[in-house]
Amino acid sequence: MINTLQEAFNRSTYQLTGHGKRNVQVLKNAFEKIDGQLDSDIYGTGKVIEDFQDKMAAFLGKEKAVFFPSGTMAQQIAMRIWCDEKELQKVAYHPLCHLEIHEEDGLKELHNIKTVLLADETRVIELEDVVSMEEDVACLLLELPQREIGGQLPRYETLEDISAYCRKNGIKLHLDGARLLEVLPFYEKTASEVCELFDSVYLSFYKGIGGIAGAILAGEETFISESKVWKRRYGGDLISLYPYIISAEHYFDQKSHKMPDYYGSAKELAVYYNSCHHVTTLPEIPVSNMFHVHFPHSKEEIEPILLEVIRETGVGIINYLKATGESSCYFEVSIGDRYQEVSKAAVKNAFLQLDELMKNKFSF
Amino acid sequence: MINTLQEAFNRSTYQLTGHGKRNVQVLKNAFEKIDGQLDSDIYGTGKVIEDFQDKMAAFLGKEKAVFFPSGTMAQQIAMRIWCDEKELQKVAYHPLCHLEIHEEDGLKELHNIKTVLLADETRVIELEDVVSMEEDVACLLLELPQREIGGQLPRYETLEDISAYCRKNGIKLHLDGARLLEVLPFYEKTASEVCELFDSVYLSFYKGIGGIAGAILAGEETFISESKVWKRRYGGDLISLYPYIISAEHYFDQKSHKMPDYYGSAKELAVYYNSCHHVTTLPEIPVSNMFHVHFPHSKEEIEPILLEVIRETGVGIINYLKATGESSCYFEVSIGDRYQEVSKAAVKNAFLQLDELMKNKFSF
């Protein structure tokens, strides 16, 4: 008997989210065609790391880039450098910023940096939030898309206005671009066009790009030089980072041009969800490859319904469900390579079933 | 024309130091027999990381262990936890401790921890240094062997005495065991016997063990729980650490029982060096797989001699040389798998040549 969403998802015929399993094959595929005689990077030096950093700097339109084992490390370091430069230990970001909710307060515990929270849990940061800040800050961090609220985005003109305001007022602007590539089709911009608005940029390799781990931090030469010193202080300057670098490059080359497909699929799939009784997506029309699916009912009520749909139709719509309160729950959808392989007829059928089950249960 | 020691070493028939090239083949070999369907660890959870942590905890005789991307990160975190517990931001270690000279002052910049330096650049920390400390500290860090002075070791009884003194006086004792396995043959102890003297222990996987990168931190359960929180703060809690974990386990299994051979070879090789005119090793008789080779002459004078020996004999005795002053230089020897493959006759011949050239140049 299949009792959990994860189990049902694993056994389903078609899976709607992600690129595939996170297993050792991801590494094997990336290294299959790599010559064993290729030298390791050594403490941040060597062709394998330097070439990739140059490639990413060029792609992002920045002077220099440095490869980090994680975005957590890269972004805290960016904040610290900007704070030290302005001699003001204060930064501003969204209340659901990764640094605020997923890093055990590393920014505060390691750097004693204070934070100003802009906007709220329902919306992204707008120009007005920045202009009306009552305290000065060294840096403003914007996350594109704002992951924890379904991957919402500000209008591109808003980004331009915030950038201009920050430059005029001596506030550094940092891009949490963990999912930067995923928003380019909506903005109809290149990565370097978006990055031009920011002083420093972080990009992750294991979201839409589908690598194993690792991140790039990019900016001007002096900023990157300083970040390398901090990388060593953090213990992030590993003797060999090539397992992440080579896989990052492999999947970057393989997936970066597929972002318009993922975005298109996300919009298509969101329509299916929104066609179901008591199911809504946030945003209603996705602006990247991701969105959240919300139910105005308890996790205990919704889980059996999702399980039944997956078991009956063979369509693995999702592998988990998270309660947000006593009578609400949600999950996150992130489109990758798997969606390209699903049978459209099976998907259509799965959502007809979901709608039917939701109606039967909640129509009174 | 071969102009550098690195070049000459690379082209030599036999190489006396290390396990082999640090290249992608190191990863390929470790993953060759790993099933691609094996699931990745996910943010510190999952069979691949948990099993290896349990295995290392058992090997080190500690309650728990946690895998870190680097020793730099692991050891700073150990220091921080012990300082917070005692509410005293001060630790003691050797002036040539890794934290003091190789980490861009991360301990001070990230944690504001003060340091007390014990012993000096010619010798290891003795009981007397600890007893006569004028300031109280939260933790004493001992590095076994003391790498920067040729890999010297205190007597085992000294370790026992220091451990007893620290326990009695409320000072936590931490082991920088980057090369712990390498000293076990000299001490004639198991890893857990040595670790029993310490409250926390760090072990590296890319020195004698020959892995790609990564480290283990081990101790009591509460200490390890706290270290996981700090690991996340540092950005060391990567979504996937398996590229390092699987290779660490592969090479640990392959090399941990070879430490007596490496130790024996180091003693044998040191005799050859010490038989040469104006060449001395530190320690004179190695106590692990490593030692330093010192020359009382400038790097400029010694380099051509080493180059000639390597070119003429095909024996790659070393790949670099470091000036320590205007008229002194040295290099570090670290024995690994390569030494087991050399022709003893070729080695003997190389050292006869080295002795001859040194005599010709410096006998007046």
XYZ file of C-alpha atoms in Angstrom, chain A residues 21-28 31-43 69-70 72-73 76 80 98 102-107 109-111 206-207 212-214 228-230 232-236 238-244 246, chain B residues 21-28 31-43 69-70 72-73 76 80 98 102-107 109-111 206-207 212-214 228-230 232-236 238-244 246:
116
model
C 15.981 12.279 -9.181
C 18.791 13.819 -7.156
C 21.041 10.800 -7.273
C 24.626 9.880 -8.094
C 23.736 9.546 -11.773
C 23.556 13.358 -11.896
C 27.284 13.410 -11.153
C 28.082 10.450 -13.390
C 31.645 13.550 -15.647
C 31.078 10.948 -18.333
C 32.906 12.880 -21.028
C 35.439 14.610 -18.789
C 39.021 13.407 -19.238
C 40.330 11.850 -16.031
C 43.667 13.585 -16.632
C 42.103 17.034 -16.189
C 43.808 18.665 -13.205
C 41.839 19.598 -10.110
C 41.479 23.233 -9.127
C 43.702 23.947 -6.123
C 42.412 26.392 -3.481
C 30.208 25.968 -2.504
C 26.908 27.609 -1.494
C 24.358 31.021 1.794
C 28.086 31.647 2.058
C 26.416 36.653 3.598
C 29.473 41.908 4.851
C 16.689 33.200 2.404
C 16.815 29.529 6.109
C 20.286 30.278 7.454
C 19.938 29.986 11.239
C 20.640 33.734 11.442
C 24.170 33.342 10.100
C 24.231 36.977 8.974
C 25.491 35.495 14.394
C 28.635 35.719 12.263
C 28.606 39.394 11.269
C 21.106 23.449 -8.482
C 17.717 25.077 -9.041
C 24.728 19.206 -7.775
C 25.478 22.280 -5.637
C 27.451 25.508 -5.851
C 37.828 35.496 -1.989
C 39.420 36.487 1.324
C 36.084 35.927 3.056
C 38.829 31.452 2.814
C 37.747 32.741 6.236
C 34.515 30.752 5.926
C 36.308 27.557 4.984
C 34.739 27.735 1.536
C 38.228 24.099 -0.672
C 41.309 22.488 -2.147
C 39.013 21.019 -4.852
C 35.644 22.379 -5.902
C 35.683 20.687 -9.322
C 32.956 18.131 -8.487
C 30.540 21.083 -8.305
C 32.237 20.639 -13.721
C 48.028 13.482 -9.372
C 45.112 15.509 -8.050
C 42.964 15.128 -11.139
C 39.440 14.134 -12.115
C 40.474 10.470 -12.181
C 40.515 10.593 -8.365
C 36.763 11.214 -8.493
C 36.146 8.780 -11.324
C 32.544 6.595 -8.206
C 33.286 3.777 -10.611
C 31.480 1.129 -8.589
C 28.828 3.392 -7.071
C 25.306 2.746 -8.353
C 23.950 5.810 -10.147
C 20.580 5.196 -8.498
C 22.009 5.906 -5.033
C 20.149 8.931 -3.643
C 21.978 12.143 -2.846
C 22.182 13.364 0.721
C 19.838 16.329 1.176
C 20.961 19.152 3.476
C 33.132 20.528 3.394
C 36.329 21.760 5.059
C 38.655 25.327 8.339
C 34.908 25.507 8.835
C 36.354 27.411 13.778
C 33.080 28.882 18.842
C 46.218 26.321 10.732
C 46.110 29.788 6.828
C 42.571 31.062 7.374
C 42.815 34.834 6.868
C 41.984 35.242 10.552
C 38.508 33.772 10.147
C 38.360 32.869 13.833
C 36.994 38.146 11.993
C 33.901 35.930 12.237
C 33.846 35.155 15.968
C 42.498 14.708 1.570
C 45.840 14.370 3.312
C 39.000 15.040 -2.832
C 38.068 17.346 0.063
C 36.005 17.262 3.230
C 25.170 21.388 12.613
C 23.440 24.695 13.344
C 26.734 26.500 12.786
C 24.170 25.884 8.241
C 25.104 29.415 9.351
C 28.395 29.093 7.488
C 26.736 27.886 4.306
C 28.412 24.511 4.752
C 25.130 21.964 1.151
C 22.150 20.290 -0.464
C 24.578 17.578 -1.678
C 27.925 16.734 -0.152
C 28.065 13.220 -1.619
C 30.846 13.973 -4.130
C 33.152 14.430 -1.133
C 31.648 8.952 -1.271
